[in-house]
Amino acid sequence: MKQNEAVKALGALAQDSRLAAYRLLVQAGEEGLAVGEIAARLKVPGATLTSHLNVLRNAGLVRDEREGRVIRCRADYARMNALLAFLTENCCGSDAASCTPTCAPTRRKRP
């Protein structure tokens, strides 16, 4: 990933509702979520969510597919991994031991 692409992706995530929508899609897995379901879970009006999803799409973080009358959104995991790789590619210089996570991520229970 190039620096300008990373800046665009990070900028897209630098807003509460967009970050929440993206995290929701990451948690949903490859199945993704229908736009209506995202709106209901986040309690965000449809027009507002559409705007937020457009920003995430333009940054390459989210892709969508029409399934009849439903638009299903999915996180683009390859793009997410590219962003993480970009952010950590020079991590800790030659001291790889200090780059290991201090704690493992935990799975949050769904409400």
CSV table of N, CA, C and O in Angstrom, one decimal:
chain,number,residue,atom,x,y,z
A,1,MET,N,0.8,-1.2,0.0
A,1,MET,CA,0.0,0.0,0.0
A,1,MET,C,0.9,1.2,0.0
A,1,MET,O,1.9,1.3,0.7
A,2,LYS,N,0.5,2.2,-0.8
A,2,LYS,CA,1.2,3.5,-0.8
A,2,LYS,C,0.8,4.4,0.2
A,2,LYS,O,-0.4,4.3,0.8
A,3,GLN,N,1.6,5.4,0.6
A,3,GLN,CA,1.3,6.3,1.7
A,3,GLN,C,0.0,7.0,1.4
A,3,GLN,O,-0.9,7.2,2.4
A,4,ASN,N,-0.3,7.5,0.2
A,4,ASN,CA,-1.5,8.3,0.0
A,4,ASN,C,-2.7,7.4,0.1
A,4,ASN,O,-3.8,7.9,0.5
A,5,GLU,N,-2.6,6.1,-0.2
A,5,GLU,CA,-3.8,5.2,0.0
A,5,GLU,C,-4.0,5.0,1.5
A,5,GLU,O,-5.2,4.9,1.9
A,6,ALA,N,-2.9,4.9,2.3
A,6,ALA,CA,-3.1,4.7,3.7
A,6,ALA,C,-3.7,5.9,4.3
A,6,ALA,O,-4.6,5.8,5.2
A,7,VAL,N,-3.3,7.1,3.9
A,7,VAL,CA,-3.9,8.3,4.4
A,7,VAL,C,-5.4,8.4,4.1
A,7,VAL,O,-6.2,8.7,5.0
A,8,LYS,N,-5.8,8.0,2.9
A,8,LYS,CA,-7.2,8.0,2.5
A,8,LYS,C,-8.0,7.0,3.4
A,8,LYS,O,-9.1,7.3,3.9
A,9,ALA,N,-7.4,5.8,3.6
A,9,ALA,CA,-8.1,4.8,4.4
A,9,ALA,C,-8.2,5.2,5.9
A,9,ALA,O,-9.3,5.1,6.5
A,10,LEU,N,-7.2,5.8,6.4
A,10,LEU,CA,-7.2,6.3,7.8
A,10,LEU,C,-8.1,7.4,8.0
A,10,LEU,O,-8.9,7.5,9.0
A,11,GLY,N,-8.2,8.3,7.0
A,11,GLY,CA,-9.1,9.4,7.0
A,11,GLY,C,-10.6,8.9,7.0
A,11,GLY,O,-11.4,9.5,7.6
A,12,ALA,N,-10.8,7.9,6.2
A,12,ALA,CA,-12.2,7.3,6.1
A,12,ALA,C,-12.6,6.8,7.5
A,12,ALA,O,-13.8,6.8,7.9
A,13,LEU,N,-11.7,6.2,8.2
A,13,LEU,CA,-12.0,5.6,9.5
A,13,LEU,C,-12.0,6.6,10.7
A,13,LEU,O,-12.3,6.3,11.8
A,14,ALA,N,-11.6,7.9,10.4
A,14,ALA,CA,-11.4,8.9,11.4
A,14,ALA,C,-12.7,9.6,11.7
A,14,ALA,O,-12.7,10.8,11.9
A,15,GLN,N,-13.8,8.9,11.8
A,15,GLN,CA,-15.1,9.4,12.2
A,15,GLN,C,-15.9,8.3,12.9
A,15,GLN,O,-15.9,7.2,12.5
A,16,ASP,N,-16.5,8.7,14.0
A,16,ASP,CA,-17.2,7.7,14.9
A,16,ASP,C,-18.1,6.7,14.1
A,16,ASP,O,-18.0,5.5,14.3
A,17,SER,N,-19.0,7.2,13.4
A,17,SER,CA,-20.0,6.4,12.7
A,17,SER,C,-19.4,5.5,11.7
A,17,SER,O,-19.7,4.3,11.5
A,18,ARG,N,-18.4,6.0,10.9
A,18,ARG,CA,-17.8,5.2,9.9
A,18,ARG,C,-16.9,4.1,10.5
A,18,ARG,O,-16.9,3.0,10.1
A,19,LEU,N,-16.2,4.5,11.6
A,19,LEU,CA,-15.4,3.5,12.3
A,19,LEU,C,-16.3,2.4,12.8
A,19,LEU,O,-16.0,1.2,12.7
A,20,ALA,N,-17.4,2.7,13.4
A,20,ALA,CA,-18.4,1.8,14.0
A,20,ALA,C,-18.9,0.9,12.9
A,20,ALA,O,-19.0,-0.4,13.0
A,21,ALA,N,-19.3,1.4,11.7
A,21,ALA,CA,-19.8,0.6,10.6
A,21,ALA,C,-18.7,-0.3,10.1
A,21,ALA,O,-19.0,-1.5,9.8
A,22,TYR,N,-17.5,0.2,10.0
A,22,TYR,CA,-16.4,-0.7,9.5
A,22,TYR,C,-16.2,-1.8,10.4
A,22,TYR,O,-16.0,-3.0,10.0
A,23,ARG,N,-16.1,-1.5,11.7
A,23,ARG,CA,-15.9,-2.6,12.7
A,23,ARG,C,-17.0,-3.6,12.7
A,23,ARG,O,-16.8,-4.8,12.8
A,24,LEU,N,-18.2,-3.2,12.5
A,24,LEU,CA,-19.4,-4.1,12.4
A,24,LEU,C,-19.2,-5.0,11.2
A,24,LEU,O,-19.5,-6.2,11.3
A,25,LEU,N,-18.8,-4.4,10.1
A,25,LEU,CA,-18.6,-5.3,8.9
A,25,LEU,C,-17.4,-6.2,9.0
A,25,LEU,O,-17.5,-7.4,8.6
A,26,VAL,N,-16.4,-5.8,9.7
A,26,VAL,CA,-15.2,-6.7,10.0
A,26,VAL,C,-15.7,-7.9,10.8
A,26,VAL,O,-15.4,-9.0,10.6
A,27,GLN,N,-16.5,-7.6,11.8
A,27,GLN,CA,-17.0,-8.6,12.7
A,27,GLN,C,-18.0,-9.6,12.0
A,27,GLN,O,-18.1,-10.7,12.3
A,28,ALA,N,-18.7,-9.0,11.0
A,28,ALA,CA,-19.7,-9.9,10.3
A,28,ALA,C,-19.1,-10.9,9.4
A,28,ALA,O,-19.7,-11.9,9.1
A,29,GLY,N,-17.8,-10.8,9.1
A,29,GLY,CA,-17.1,-11.8,8.3
A,29,GLY,C,-17.5,-11.6,6.8
A,29,GLY,O,-18.0,-10.6,6.3
A,30,GLU,N,-17.1,-12.7,6.0
A,30,GLU,CA,-17.3,-12.6,4.6
A,30,GLU,C,-18.8,-12.5,4.2
A,30,GLU,O,-19.1,-12.1,3.1
A,31,GLU,N,-19.7,-12.9,5.0
A,31,GLU,CA,-21.1,-12.8,4.7
A,31,GLU,C,-21.6,-11.4,4.6
A,31,GLU,O,-22.5,-11.0,3.9
A,32,GLY,N,-20.9,-10.5,5.4
A,32,GLY,CA,-21.3,-9.1,5.4
A,32,GLY,C,-22.6,-8.8,6.0
A,32,GLY,O,-23.2,-9.7,6.6
A,33,LEU,N,-23.1,-7.6,5.8
A,33,LEU,CA,-24.4,-7.2,6.3
A,33,LEU,C,-25.2,-6.4,5.3
A,33,LEU,O,-24.6,-5.6,4.5
A,34,ALA,N,-26.5,-6.5,5.3
A,34,ALA,CA,-27.3,-5.6,4.4
A,34,ALA,C,-27.3,-4.2,5.0
A,34,ALA,O,-27.1,-4.0,6.2
A,35,VAL,N,-27.3,-3.3,4.1
A,35,VAL,CA,-27.3,-1.9,4.5
A,35,VAL,C,-28.3,-1.5,5.6
A,35,VAL,O,-28.1,-0.9,6.6
A,36,GLY,N,-29.5,-2.1,5.4
A,36,GLY,CA,-30.6,-1.8,6.4
A,36,GLY,C,-30.3,-2.4,7.7
A,36,GLY,O,-30.6,-1.8,8.8
A,37,GLU,N,-29.6,-3.5,7.8
A,37,GLU,CA,-29.2,-4.1,9.1
A,37,GLU,C,-28.1,-3.2,9.7
A,37,GLU,O,-28.1,-3.0,10.9
A,38,ILE,N,-27.2,-2.7,8.9
A,38,ILE,CA,-26.1,-1.8,9.5
A,38,ILE,C,-26.8,-0.6,10.1
A,38,ILE,O,-26.5,-0.2,11.2
A,39,ALA,N,-27.7,0.0,9.4
A,39,ALA,CA,-28.4,1.2,9.8
A,39,ALA,C,-29.2,0.9,11.1
A,39,ALA,O,-29.1,1.7,12.1
A,40,ALA,N,-29.8,-0.3,11.2
A,40,ALA,CA,-30.6,-0.6,12.4
A,40,ALA,C,-29.7,-0.8,13.6
A,40,ALA,O,-29.9,-0.4,14.7
A,41,ARG,N,-28.6,-1.5,13.4
A,41,ARG,CA,-27.7,-1.8,14.5
A,41,ARG,C,-27.0,-0.5,15.0
A,41,ARG,O,-26.7,-0.4,16.2
A,42,LEU,N,-26.6,0.4,14.1
A,42,LEU,CA,-25.9,1.6,14.5
A,42,LEU,C,-26.9,2.7,14.8
A,42,LEU,O,-26.4,3.8,15.3
A,43,LYS,N,-28.2,2.5,14.6
A,43,LYS,CA,-29.2,3.6,14.8
A,43,LYS,C,-28.8,4.9,14.1
A,43,LYS,O,-28.8,5.9,14.6
A,44,VAL,N,-28.5,4.7,12.8
A,44,VAL,CA,-28.1,5.8,11.9
A,44,VAL,C,-29.1,5.9,10.8
A,44,VAL,O,-29.5,4.9,10.2
A,45,PRO,N,-29.6,7.1,10.5
A,45,PRO,CA,-30.5,7.3,9.3
A,45,PRO,C,-29.9,6.7,8.0
A,45,PRO,O,-28.7,6.8,7.8
A,46,GLY,N,-30.8,6.2,7.2
A,46,GLY,CA,-30.3,5.6,5.9
A,46,GLY,C,-29.5,6.5,5.1
A,46,GLY,O,-28.4,6.1,4.6
A,47,ALA,N,-29.9,7.8,4.9
A,47,ALA,CA,-29.1,8.7,4.1
A,47,ALA,C,-27.8,9.0,4.6
A,47,ALA,O,-26.8,9.1,3.9
A,48,THR,N,-27.7,9.1,6.0
A,48,THR,CA,-26.4,9.3,6.6
A,48,THR,C,-25.5,8.1,6.5
A,48,THR,O,-24.3,8.3,6.2
A,49,LEU,N,-26.1,6.9,6.6
A,49,LEU,CA,-25.2,5.7,6.5
A,49,LEU,C,-24.7,5.6,5.1
A,49,LEU,O,-23.6,5.2,4.8
A,50,THR,N,-25.6,5.9,4.1
A,50,THR,CA,-25.2,5.8,2.7
A,50,THR,C,-23.9,6.7,2.5
A,50,THR,O,-23.0,6.3,1.8
A,51,SER,N,-24.0,7.9,3.0
A,51,SER,CA,-22.8,8.8,2.9
A,51,SER,C,-21.6,8.3,3.5
A,51,SER,O,-20.5,8.3,2.9
A,52,HIS,N,-21.7,7.7,4.7
A,52,HIS,CA,-20.6,7.1,5.4
A,52,HIS,C,-20.0,5.9,4.6
A,52,HIS,O,-18.8,5.7,4.5
A,53,LEU,N,-20.9,5.1,4.1
A,53,LEU,CA,-20.5,3.9,3.3
A,53,LEU,C,-19.8,4.3,2.1
A,53,LEU,O,-18.8,3.7,1.6
A,54,ASN,N,-20.2,5.4,1.4
A,54,ASN,CA,-19.5,5.9,0.2
A,54,ASN,C,-18.1,6.3,0.5
A,54,ASN,O,-17.2,6.1,-0.3
A,55,VAL,N,-17.9,6.9,1.7
A,55,VAL,CA,-16.5,7.3,2.1
A,55,VAL,C,-15.7,6.1,2.2
A,55,VAL,O,-14.5,6.0,1.8
A,56,LEU,N,-16.2,5.0,2.9
A,56,LEU,CA,-15.5,3.8,3.1
A,56,LEU,C,-15.2,3.1,1.8
A,56,LEU,O,-14.1,2.5,1.6
A,57,ARG,N,-16.2,3.1,0.9
A,57,ARG,CA,-16.0,2.5,-0.4
A,57,ARG,C,-14.9,3.2,-1.2
A,57,ARG,O,-14.1,2.6,-1.8
A,58,ASN,N,-15.0,4.5,-1.2
A,58,ASN,CA,-14.0,5.3,-1.9
A,58,ASN,C,-12.5,5.1,-1.4
A,58,ASN,O,-11.6,5.2,-2.2
A,59,ALA,N,-12.4,4.7,-0.1
A,59,ALA,CA,-11.1,4.4,0.4
A,59,ALA,C,-10.7,3.0,0.2
A,59,ALA,O,-9.6,2.5,0.5
A,60,GLY,N,-11.6,2.2,-0.4
A,60,GLY,CA,-11.4,0.8,-0.7
A,60,GLY,C,-11.5,-0.2,0.5
A,60,GLY,O,-11.1,-1.3,0.4
A,61,LEU,N,-12.1,0.3,1.5
A,61,LEU,CA,-12.2,-0.5,2.7
A,61,LEU,C,-13.5,-1.4,2.7
A,61,LEU,O,-13.6,-2.4,3.4
A,62,VAL,N,-14.5,-1.0,1.9
A,62,VAL,CA,-15.8,-1.7,1.9
A,62,VAL,C,-16.1,-1.9,0.5
A,62,VAL,O,-15.9,-1.1,-0.4
A,63,ARG,N,-16.7,-3.1,0.2
A,63,ARG,CA,-17.3,-3.4,-1.1
A,63,ARG,C,-18.7,-3.8,-0.9
A,63,ARG,O,-19.1,-4.2,0.2
A,64,ASP,N,-19.5,-3.7,-2.0
A,64,ASP,CA,-20.9,-4.1,-1.8
A,64,ASP,C,-21.4,-4.8,-3.1
A,64,ASP,O,-20.7,-4.8,-4.1
A,65,GLU,N,-22.5,-5.5,-2.9
A,65,GLU,CA,-23.1,-6.3,-4.0
A,65,GLU,C,-24.6,-6.3,-3.8
A,65,GLU,O,-25.1,-6.4,-2.7
A,66,ARG,N,-25.2,-6.1,-4.9
A,66,ARG,CA,-26.7,-6.1,-4.9
A,66,ARG,C,-27.2,-7.5,-5.0
A,66,ARG,O,-26.8,-8.3,-5.8
A,67,GLU,N,-28.1,-7.8,-4.1
A,67,GLU,CA,-28.7,-9.1,-4.0
A,67,GLU,C,-30.2,-8.9,-4.1
A,67,GLU,O,-30.9,-8.7,-3.1
A,68,GLY,N,-30.8,-8.8,-5.3
A,68,GLY,CA,-32.2,-8.5,-5.5
A,68,GLY,C,-32.4,-7.0,-5.1
A,68,GLY,O,-31.8,-6.1,-5.6
A,69,ARG,N,-33.2,-6.9,-4.0
A,69,ARG,CA,-33.5,-5.5,-3.6
A,69,ARG,C,-32.6,-5.1,-2.4
A,69,ARG,O,-32.8,-4.0,-1.9
A,70,VAL,N,-31.7,-5.9,-2.0
A,70,VAL,CA,-30.8,-5.6,-0.9
A,70,VAL,C,-29.4,-5.4,-1.4
A,70,VAL,O,-28.9,-6.0,-2.3
A,71,ILE,N,-28.8,-4.4,-0.7
A,71,ILE,CA,-27.3,-4.2,-1.0
A,71,ILE,C,-26.6,-4.7,0.2
A,71,ILE,O,-26.9,-4.3,1.4
A,72,ARG,N,-25.7,-5.7,0.0
A,72,ARG,CA,-24.9,-6.3,1.0
A,72,ARG,C,-23.5,-5.7,1.0
A,72,ARG,O,-22.9,-5.7,0.0
A,73,CYS,N,-23.1,-5.3,2.2
A,73,CYS,CA,-21.7,-4.7,2.3
A,73,CYS,C,-20.8,-5.6,3.0
A,73,CYS,O,-21.2,-6.4,3.9
A,74,ARG,N,-19.6,-5.6,2.6
A,74,ARG,CA,-18.5,-6.5,3.2
A,74,ARG,C,-17.3,-5.6,3.4
A,74,ARG,O,-16.9,-4.8,2.5
A,75,ALA,N,-16.6,-5.9,4.5
A,75,ALA,CA,-15.2,-5.3,4.6
A,75,ALA,C,-14.3,-6.0,3.6
A,75,ALA,O,-14.4,-7.2,3.3
A,76,ASP,N,-13.4,-5.2,3.1
A,76,ASP,CA,-12.4,-5.7,2.1
A,76,ASP,C,-11.2,-6.1,3.0
A,76,ASP,O,-10.4,-5.2,3.4
A,77,TYR,N,-11.1,-7.4,3.3
A,77,TYR,CA,-10.1,-7.8,4.3
A,77,TYR,C,-8.7,-7.7,3.7
A,77,TYR,O,-7.7,-7.4,4.4
A,78,ALA,N,-8.5,-7.9,2.4
A,78,ALA,CA,-7.2,-7.7,1.7
A,78,ALA,C,-6.7,-6.3,1.9
A,78,ALA,O,-5.5,-6.0,2.2
A,79,ARG,N,-7.6,-5.3,1.8
A,79,ARG,CA,-7.3,-3.9,1.9
A,79,ARG,C,-7.0,-3.6,3.4
A,79,ARG,O,-6.0,-2.8,3.7
A,80,MET,N,-7.8,-4.2,4.3
A,80,MET,CA,-7.5,-4.0,5.7
A,80,MET,C,-6.1,-4.5,6.1
A,80,MET,O,-5.4,-3.9,6.8
A,81,ASN,N,-5.8,-5.7,5.6
A,81,ASN,CA,-4.5,-6.3,5.9
A,81,ASN,C,-3.4,-5.5,5.3
A,81,ASN,O,-2.3,-5.4,5.9
A,82,ALA,N,-3.6,-4.9,4.1
A,82,ALA,CA,-2.6,-4.1,3.5
A,82,ALA,C,-2.3,-2.8,4.3
A,82,ALA,O,-1.2,-2.4,4.5
A,83,LEU,N,-3.4,-2.3,4.9
A,83,LEU,CA,-3.2,-1.1,5.7
A,83,LEU,C,-2.5,-1.4,7.0
A,83,LEU,O,-1.6,-0.7,7.4
A,84,LEU,N,-2.8,-2.6,7.6
A,84,LEU,CA,-2.1,-3.0,8.8
A,84,LEU,C,-0.6,-3.3,8.5
A,84,LEU,O,0.3,-2.9,9.3
A,85,ALA,N,-0.4,-3.9,7.4
A,85,ALA,CA,1.0,-4.2,7.0
A,85,ALA,C,1.8,-2.9,6.7
A,85,ALA,O,2.9,-2.7,7.2
A,86,PHE,N,1.1,-1.9,6.1
A,86,PHE,CA,1.8,-0.6,5.9
A,86,PHE,C,2.1,0.1,7.2
A,86,PHE,O,3.2,0.6,7.4
A,87,LEU,N,1.2,0.0,8.2
A,87,LEU,CA,1.4,0.7,9.5
A,87,LEU,C,2.5,0.0,10.3
A,87,LEU,O,3.2,0.6,11.1
A,88,THR,N,2.7,-1.3,10.0
A,88,THR,CA,3.7,-2.0,10.9
A,88,THR,C,4.9,-2.5,10.1
A,88,THR,O,5.8,-3.2,10.7
A,89,GLU,N,5.1,-2.1,8.9
A,89,GLU,CA,6.2,-2.6,8.1
A,89,GLU,C,7.6,-2.3,8.6
A,89,GLU,O,8.5,-3.1,8.5
A,90,ASN,N,7.7,-1.2,9.3
A,90,ASN,CA,9.0,-0.9,9.9
A,90,ASN,C,9.0,-0.9,11.4
A,90,ASN,O,9.8,-0.3,12.1
A,91,CYS,N,8.1,-1.7,11.9
A,91,CYS,CA,7.9,-1.8,13.4
A,91,CYS,C,9.1,-2.2,14.1
A,91,CYS,O,9.8,-3.2,13.8
A,92,CYS,N,9.5,-1.4,15.1
A,92,CYS,CA,10.6,-1.7,16.0
A,92,CYS,C,11.9,-1.9,15.4
A,92,CYS,O,12.8,-2.5,16.1
A,93,GLY,N,12.2,-1.5,14.2
A,93,GLY,CA,13.5,-1.7,13.6
A,93,GLY,C,13.9,-3.1,13.6
A,93,GLY,O,13.2,-4.0,13.0
A,94,SER,N,15.0,-3.5,14.3
A,94,SER,CA,15.4,-4.8,14.3
A,94,SER,C,15.0,-5.6,15.5
A,94,SER,O,15.4,-6.8,15.7
A,95,ASP,N,14.3,-5.0,16.4
A,95,ASP,CA,13.8,-5.7,17.6
A,95,ASP,C,12.4,-6.2,17.5
A,95,ASP,O,11.5,-5.6,18.0
A,96,ALA,N,12.3,-7.3,16.8
A,96,ALA,CA,11.0,-7.9,16.5
A,96,ALA,C,10.2,-8.3,17.8
A,96,ALA,O,9.0,-8.3,17.8
A,97,ALA,N,11.0,-8.6,18.8
A,97,ALA,CA,10.3,-9.1,20.0
A,97,ALA,C,9.4,-8.0,20.6
A,97,ALA,O,8.4,-8.3,21.2
A,98,SER,N,9.8,-6.7,20.5
A,98,SER,CA,9.0,-5.7,21.1
A,98,SER,C,7.8,-5.3,20.2
A,98,SER,O,7.0,-4.5,20.7
A,99,CYS,N,7.7,-6.0,19.1
A,99,CYS,CA,6.5,-5.7,18.2
A,99,CYS,C,5.4,-6.7,18.5
A,99,CYS,O,4.3,-6.6,18.0
A,100,THR,N,5.6,-7.7,19.3
A,100,THR,CA,4.5,-8.7,19.6
A,100,THR,C,3.5,-8.0,20.5
A,100,THR,O,3.8,-7.1,21.3
A,101,PRO,N,2.2,-8.3,20.3
A,101,PRO,CA,1.2,-7.7,21.0
A,101,PRO,C,1.3,-8.0,22.5
A,101,PRO,O,1.8,-9.0,22.9
A,102,THR,N,0.9,-7.0,23.3
A,102,THR,CA,1.0,-7.2,24.8
A,102,THR,C,-0.2,-8.0,25.3
A,102,THR,O,-0.1,-8.6,26.3
A,103,CYS,N,-1.2,-8.0,24.5
A,103,CYS,CA,-2.4,-8.9,24.9
A,103,CYS,C,-3.1,-9.3,23.6
A,103,CYS,O,-3.0,-8.6,22.6
A,104,ALA,N,-3.7,-10.5,23.7
A,104,ALA,CA,-4.4,-11.0,22.5
A,104,ALA,C,-5.8,-10.3,22.5
A,104,ALA,O,-6.4,-10.1,23.5
A,105,PRO,N,-6.3,-10.0,21.3
A,105,PRO,CA,-7.6,-9.4,21.2
A,105,PRO,C,-8.6,-10.4,21.7
A,105,PRO,O,-8.5,-11.6,21.6
A,106,THR,N,-9.7,-9.9,22.3
A,106,THR,CA,-10.7,-10.7,22.8
A,106,THR,C,-11.9,-10.6,21.9
A,106,THR,O,-12.2,-9.6,21.3
A,107,ARG,N,-12.7,-11.7,21.9
A,107,ARG,CA,-14.0,-11.7,21.1
A,107,ARG,C,-15.0,-11.1,22.1
A,107,ARG,O,-15.3,-11.5,23.1
A,108,ARG,N,-15.7,-10.1,21.5
A,108,ARG,CA,-16.8,-9.5,22.3
A,108,ARG,C,-18.1,-10.3,22.0
A,108,ARG,O,-18.3,-10.7,20.9
A,109,LYS,N,-18.9,-10.4,23.0
A,109,LYS,CA,-20.1,-11.2,22.9
A,109,LYS,C,-21.1,-10.2,22.2
A,109,LYS,O,-21.2,-9.1,22.5
A,110,ARG,N,-21.9,-10.8,21.3
A,110,ARG,CA,-22.9,-10.0,20.6
A,110,ARG,C,-24.1,-9.8,21.6
A,110,ARG,O,-24.5,-10.7,22.3
A,111,PRO,N,-24.7,-8.6,21.5
A,111,PRO,CA,-25.8,-8.4,22.4
A,111,PRO,C,-27.0,-9.2,22.1
A,111,PRO,O,-27.3,-9.7,21.1
